[in-house]
PDB file of C-alpha atoms in Angstrom:
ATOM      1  CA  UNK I   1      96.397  97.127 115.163  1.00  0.00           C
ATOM      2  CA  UNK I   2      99.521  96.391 112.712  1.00  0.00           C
ATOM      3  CA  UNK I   3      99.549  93.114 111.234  1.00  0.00           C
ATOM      4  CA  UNK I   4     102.535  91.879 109.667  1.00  0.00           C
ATOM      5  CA  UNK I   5     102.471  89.965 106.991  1.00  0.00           C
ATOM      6  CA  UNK I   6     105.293  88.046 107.710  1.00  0.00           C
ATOM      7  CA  UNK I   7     103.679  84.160 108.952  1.00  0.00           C
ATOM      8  CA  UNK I   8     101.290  81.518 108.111  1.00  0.00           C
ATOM      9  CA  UNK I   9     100.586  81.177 111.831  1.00  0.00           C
ATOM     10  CA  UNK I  10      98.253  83.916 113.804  1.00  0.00           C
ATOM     11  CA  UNK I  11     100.480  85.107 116.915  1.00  0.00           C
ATOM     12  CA  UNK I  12      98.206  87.569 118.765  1.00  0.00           C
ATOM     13  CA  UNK I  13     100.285  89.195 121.501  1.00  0.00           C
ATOM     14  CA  UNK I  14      97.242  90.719 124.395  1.00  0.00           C
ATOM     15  CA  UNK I  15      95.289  93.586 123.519  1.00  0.00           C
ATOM     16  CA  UNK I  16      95.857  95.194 119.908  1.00  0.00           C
ATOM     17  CA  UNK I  17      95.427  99.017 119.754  1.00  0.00           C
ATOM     18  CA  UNK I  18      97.975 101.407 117.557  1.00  0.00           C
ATOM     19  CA  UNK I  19      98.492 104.928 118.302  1.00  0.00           C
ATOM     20  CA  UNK I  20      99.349 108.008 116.203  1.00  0.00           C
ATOM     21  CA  UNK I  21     100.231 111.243 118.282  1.00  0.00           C
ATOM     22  CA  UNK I  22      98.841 109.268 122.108  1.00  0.00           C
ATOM     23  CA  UNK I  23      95.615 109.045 119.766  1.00  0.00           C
ATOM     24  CA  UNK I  24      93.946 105.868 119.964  1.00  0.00           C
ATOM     25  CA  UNK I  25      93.207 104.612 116.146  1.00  0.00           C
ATOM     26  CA  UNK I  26      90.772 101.886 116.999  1.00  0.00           C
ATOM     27  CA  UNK I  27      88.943 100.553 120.311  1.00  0.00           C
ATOM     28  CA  UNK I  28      90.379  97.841 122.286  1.00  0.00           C
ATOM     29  CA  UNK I  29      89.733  94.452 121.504  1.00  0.00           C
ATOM     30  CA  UNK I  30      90.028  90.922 122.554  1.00  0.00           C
ATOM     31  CA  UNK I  31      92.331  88.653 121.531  1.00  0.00           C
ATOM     32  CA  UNK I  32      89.719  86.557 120.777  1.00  0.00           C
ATOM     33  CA  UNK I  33      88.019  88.910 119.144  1.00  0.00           C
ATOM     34  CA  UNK I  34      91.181  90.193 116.569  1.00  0.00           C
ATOM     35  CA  UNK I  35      92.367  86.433 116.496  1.00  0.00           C
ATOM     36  CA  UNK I  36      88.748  85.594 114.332  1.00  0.00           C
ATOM     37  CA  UNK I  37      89.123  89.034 112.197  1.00  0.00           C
ATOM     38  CA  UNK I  38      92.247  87.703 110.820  1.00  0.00           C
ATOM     39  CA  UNK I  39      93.661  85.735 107.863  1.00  0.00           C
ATOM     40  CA  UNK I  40      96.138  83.101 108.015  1.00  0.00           C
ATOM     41  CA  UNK I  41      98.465  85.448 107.125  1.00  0.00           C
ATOM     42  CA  UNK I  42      98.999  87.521 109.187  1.00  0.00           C
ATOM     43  CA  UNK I  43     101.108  88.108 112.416  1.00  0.00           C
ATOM     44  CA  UNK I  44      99.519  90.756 114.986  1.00  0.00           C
ATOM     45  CA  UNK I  45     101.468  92.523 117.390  1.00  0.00           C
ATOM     46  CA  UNK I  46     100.532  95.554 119.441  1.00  0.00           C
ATOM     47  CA  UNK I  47     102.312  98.841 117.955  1.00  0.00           C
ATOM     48  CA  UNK I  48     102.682 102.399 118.687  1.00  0.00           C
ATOM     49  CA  UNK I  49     103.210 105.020 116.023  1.00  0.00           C
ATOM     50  CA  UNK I  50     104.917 108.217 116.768  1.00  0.00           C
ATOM     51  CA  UNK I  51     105.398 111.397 115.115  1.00  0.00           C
ATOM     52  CA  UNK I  52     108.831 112.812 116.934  1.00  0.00           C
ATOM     53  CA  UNK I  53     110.782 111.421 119.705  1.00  0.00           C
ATOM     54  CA  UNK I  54     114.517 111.528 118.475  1.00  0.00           C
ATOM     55  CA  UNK I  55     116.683 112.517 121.307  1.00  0.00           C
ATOM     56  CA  UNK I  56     118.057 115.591 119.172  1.00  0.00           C
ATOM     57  CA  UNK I  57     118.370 116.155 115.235  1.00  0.00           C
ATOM     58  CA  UNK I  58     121.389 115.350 113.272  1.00  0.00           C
ATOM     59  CA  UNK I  59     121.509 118.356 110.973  1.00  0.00           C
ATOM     60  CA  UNK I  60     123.780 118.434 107.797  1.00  0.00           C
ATOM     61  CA  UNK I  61     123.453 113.988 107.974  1.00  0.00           C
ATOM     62  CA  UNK I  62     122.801 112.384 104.645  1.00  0.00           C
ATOM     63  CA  UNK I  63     119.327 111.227 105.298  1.00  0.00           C
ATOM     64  CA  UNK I  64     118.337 107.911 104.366  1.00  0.00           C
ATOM     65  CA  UNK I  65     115.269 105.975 104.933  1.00  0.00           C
ATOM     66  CA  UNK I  66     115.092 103.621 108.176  1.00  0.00           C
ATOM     67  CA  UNK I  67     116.915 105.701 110.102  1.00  0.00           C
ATOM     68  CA  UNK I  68     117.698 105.917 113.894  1.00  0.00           C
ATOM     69  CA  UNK I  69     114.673 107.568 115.792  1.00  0.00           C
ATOM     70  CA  UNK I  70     116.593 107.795 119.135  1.00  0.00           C
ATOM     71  CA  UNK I  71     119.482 110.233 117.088  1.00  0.00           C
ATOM     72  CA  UNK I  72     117.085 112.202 114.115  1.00  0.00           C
ATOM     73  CA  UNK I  73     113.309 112.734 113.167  1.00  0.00           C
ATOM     74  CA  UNK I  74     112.004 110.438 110.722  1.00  0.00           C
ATOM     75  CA  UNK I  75     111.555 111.812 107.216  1.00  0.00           C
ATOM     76  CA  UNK I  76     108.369 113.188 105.588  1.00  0.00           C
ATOM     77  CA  UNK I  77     106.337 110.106 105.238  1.00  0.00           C
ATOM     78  CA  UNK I  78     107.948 107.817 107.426  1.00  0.00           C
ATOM     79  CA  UNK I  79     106.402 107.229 110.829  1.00  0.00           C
ATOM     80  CA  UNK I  80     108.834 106.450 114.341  1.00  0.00           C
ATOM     81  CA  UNK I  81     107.393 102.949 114.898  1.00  0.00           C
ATOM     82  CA  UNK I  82     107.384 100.986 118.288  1.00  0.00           C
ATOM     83  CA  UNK I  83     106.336  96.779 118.714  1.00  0.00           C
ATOM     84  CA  UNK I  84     105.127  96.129 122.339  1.00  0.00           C
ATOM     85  CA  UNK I  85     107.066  93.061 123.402  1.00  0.00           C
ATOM     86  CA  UNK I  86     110.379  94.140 120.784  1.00  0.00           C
ATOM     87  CA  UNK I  87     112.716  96.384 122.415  1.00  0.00           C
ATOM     88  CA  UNK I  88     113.591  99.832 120.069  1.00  0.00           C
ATOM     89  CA  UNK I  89     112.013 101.608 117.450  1.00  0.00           C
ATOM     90  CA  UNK I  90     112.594 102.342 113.744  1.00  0.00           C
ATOM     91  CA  UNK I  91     111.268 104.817 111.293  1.00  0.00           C
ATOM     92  CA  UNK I  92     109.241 103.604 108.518  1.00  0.00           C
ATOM     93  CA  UNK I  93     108.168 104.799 105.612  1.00  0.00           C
ATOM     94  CA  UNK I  94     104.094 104.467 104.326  1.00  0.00           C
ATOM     95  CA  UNK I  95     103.925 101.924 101.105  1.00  0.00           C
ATOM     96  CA  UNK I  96     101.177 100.182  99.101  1.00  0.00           C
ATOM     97  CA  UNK I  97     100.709  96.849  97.850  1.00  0.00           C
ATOM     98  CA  UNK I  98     101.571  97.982  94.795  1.00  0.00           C
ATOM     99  CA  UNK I  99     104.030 100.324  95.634  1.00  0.00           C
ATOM    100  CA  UNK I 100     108.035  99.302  96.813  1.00  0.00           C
ATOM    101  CA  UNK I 101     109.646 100.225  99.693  1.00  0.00           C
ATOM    102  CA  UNK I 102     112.382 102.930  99.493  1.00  0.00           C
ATOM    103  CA  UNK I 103     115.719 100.934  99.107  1.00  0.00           C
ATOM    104  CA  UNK I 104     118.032 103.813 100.352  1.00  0.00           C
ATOM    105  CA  UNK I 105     119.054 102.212 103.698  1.00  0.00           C
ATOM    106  CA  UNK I 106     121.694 104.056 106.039  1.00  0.00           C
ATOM    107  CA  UNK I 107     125.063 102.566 104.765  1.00  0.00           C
ATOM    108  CA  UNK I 108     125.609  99.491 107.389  1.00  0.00           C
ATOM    109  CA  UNK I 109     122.196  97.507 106.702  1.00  0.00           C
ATOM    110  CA  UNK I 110     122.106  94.969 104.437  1.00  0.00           C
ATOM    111  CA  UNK I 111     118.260  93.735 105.443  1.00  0.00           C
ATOM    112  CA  UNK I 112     115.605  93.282 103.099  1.00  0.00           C
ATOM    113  CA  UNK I 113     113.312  96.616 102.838  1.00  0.00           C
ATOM    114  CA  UNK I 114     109.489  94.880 102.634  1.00  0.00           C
ATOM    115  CA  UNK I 115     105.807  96.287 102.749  1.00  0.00           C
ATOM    116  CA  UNK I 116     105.104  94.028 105.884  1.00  0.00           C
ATOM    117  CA  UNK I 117     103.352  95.878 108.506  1.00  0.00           C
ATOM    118  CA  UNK I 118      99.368  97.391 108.326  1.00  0.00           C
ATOM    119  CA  UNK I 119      97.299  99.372 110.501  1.00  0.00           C
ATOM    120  CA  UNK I 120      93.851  98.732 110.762  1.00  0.00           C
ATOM    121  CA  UNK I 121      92.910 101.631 108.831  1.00  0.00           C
ATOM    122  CA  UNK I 122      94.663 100.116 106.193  1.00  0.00           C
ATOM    123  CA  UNK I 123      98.005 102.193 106.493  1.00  0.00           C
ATOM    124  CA  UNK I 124     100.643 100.271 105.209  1.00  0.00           C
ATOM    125  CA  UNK I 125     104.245 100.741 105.952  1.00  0.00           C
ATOM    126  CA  UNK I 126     107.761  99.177 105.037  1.00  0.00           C
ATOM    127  CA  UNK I 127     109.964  97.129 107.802  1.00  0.00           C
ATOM    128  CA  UNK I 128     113.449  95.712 107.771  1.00  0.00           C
ATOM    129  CA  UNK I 129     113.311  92.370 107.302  1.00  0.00           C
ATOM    130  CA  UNK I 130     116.431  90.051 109.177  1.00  0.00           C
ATOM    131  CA  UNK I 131     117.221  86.861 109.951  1.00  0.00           C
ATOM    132  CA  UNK I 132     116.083  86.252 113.367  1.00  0.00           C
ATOM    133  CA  UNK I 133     118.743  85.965 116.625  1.00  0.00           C
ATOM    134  CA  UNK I 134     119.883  82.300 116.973  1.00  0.00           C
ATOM    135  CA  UNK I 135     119.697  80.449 120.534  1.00  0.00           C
ATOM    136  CA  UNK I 136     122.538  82.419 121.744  1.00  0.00           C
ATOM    137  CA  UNK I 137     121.135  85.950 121.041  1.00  0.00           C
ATOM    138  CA  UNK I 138     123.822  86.246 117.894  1.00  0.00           C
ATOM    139  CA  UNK I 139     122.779  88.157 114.467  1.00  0.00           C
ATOM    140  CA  UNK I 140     124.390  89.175 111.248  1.00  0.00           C
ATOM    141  CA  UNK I 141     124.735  92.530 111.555  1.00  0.00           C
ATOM    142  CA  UNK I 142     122.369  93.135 108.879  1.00  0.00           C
ATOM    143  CA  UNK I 143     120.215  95.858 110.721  1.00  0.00           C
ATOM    144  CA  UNK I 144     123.566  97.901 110.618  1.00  0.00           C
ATOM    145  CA  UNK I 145     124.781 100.564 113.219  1.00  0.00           C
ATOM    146  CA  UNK I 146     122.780 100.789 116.837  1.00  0.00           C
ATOM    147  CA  UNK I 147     120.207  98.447 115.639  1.00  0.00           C
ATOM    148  CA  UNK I 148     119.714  95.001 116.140  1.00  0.00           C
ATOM    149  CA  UNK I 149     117.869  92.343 114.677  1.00  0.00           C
ATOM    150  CA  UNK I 150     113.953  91.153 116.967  1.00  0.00           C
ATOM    151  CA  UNK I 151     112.818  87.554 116.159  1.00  0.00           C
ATOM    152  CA  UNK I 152     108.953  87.945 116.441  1.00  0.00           C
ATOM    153  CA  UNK I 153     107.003  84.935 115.363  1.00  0.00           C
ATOM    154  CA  UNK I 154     109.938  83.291 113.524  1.00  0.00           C
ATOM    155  CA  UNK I 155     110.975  85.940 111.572  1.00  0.00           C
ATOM    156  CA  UNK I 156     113.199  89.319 112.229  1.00  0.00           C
ATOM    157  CA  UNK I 157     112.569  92.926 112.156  1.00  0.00           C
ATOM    158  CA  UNK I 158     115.598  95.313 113.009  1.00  0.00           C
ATOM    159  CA  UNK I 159     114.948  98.065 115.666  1.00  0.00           C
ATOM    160  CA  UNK I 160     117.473 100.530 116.893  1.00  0.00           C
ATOM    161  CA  UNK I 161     117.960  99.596 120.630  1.00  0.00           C
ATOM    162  CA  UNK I 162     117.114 102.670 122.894  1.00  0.00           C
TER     163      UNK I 162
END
């Protein structure tokens, strides 16, 4: 399960499992269930970690953190992340509480690099942070290049789109 910390209000979208490698990191469990293991803090989502998908590697690129999955493989200690329910994918890099989130974004994004998302292990990794679509599906442009910006619960994460 990621939670992101993100809300004051518990969204709990199905069934919550997270997956490194196809490997399943925790059991299934009801909502129910995950909704009373939670803090007011959190928003839950169902997630799926990856190690490589990109289409094919962009060799001789200047690699920056939060790059496109779909085009290169994520950097050493970043994970290719995917929401269920929020279309694309995005790699992320690990982070603590105490520690900040790389701020070397590829040259088009302008969102807000947070520690917002947790595994149930305890894994903690950074996310994009955006201003959510408005009514008519328009954003701005902060997730840069191929990406877009998902409202989940409120608030925005930037994906590239597939």
């Amino acid at each position: 399960m990621i939670r992101f910390h993100l809300a004051s209000t518990i969204v709990v979208v199905g069934c919550i499992i997270a997956y490194v490698s196809g490997v399943p990191l925790q059991d299934r469990q009801s909502s129910s269930s995950v909704a009373t293991q939670l803090s007011q803090d959190f928003l839950t989502a169902e997630v799926h970690l990856h190690r490589k998908h990109a289409r094919h590697s962009l060799e001789g690129k200047n690699k920056t953190h939060y790059e496109d999955p779909y085009t290169t493989s994520c950097q050493s200690g970043e994970v290719n992340i995917t929401i269920v329910g929020i279309a694309g994918a995005i790699c992320s890099p690990t982070c603590s509480v105490m520690d900040s989130c790389p701020k070397d974004k590829p040259p088009t994004v302008t969102a807000k690099a947070q520690c917002a998302l947790q595994d149930m292990s305890g894994r903690k990794f950074c996310a994009l942070i955006c201003n959510p679509p408005d009514e008519k599906g328009n954003d701005d442009g902060e997730c840069g290049e191929n990406a877009s910006c998902k409202a989940i619960s409120g608030v925005g994460i930037c994906t590239y789109d597939q």
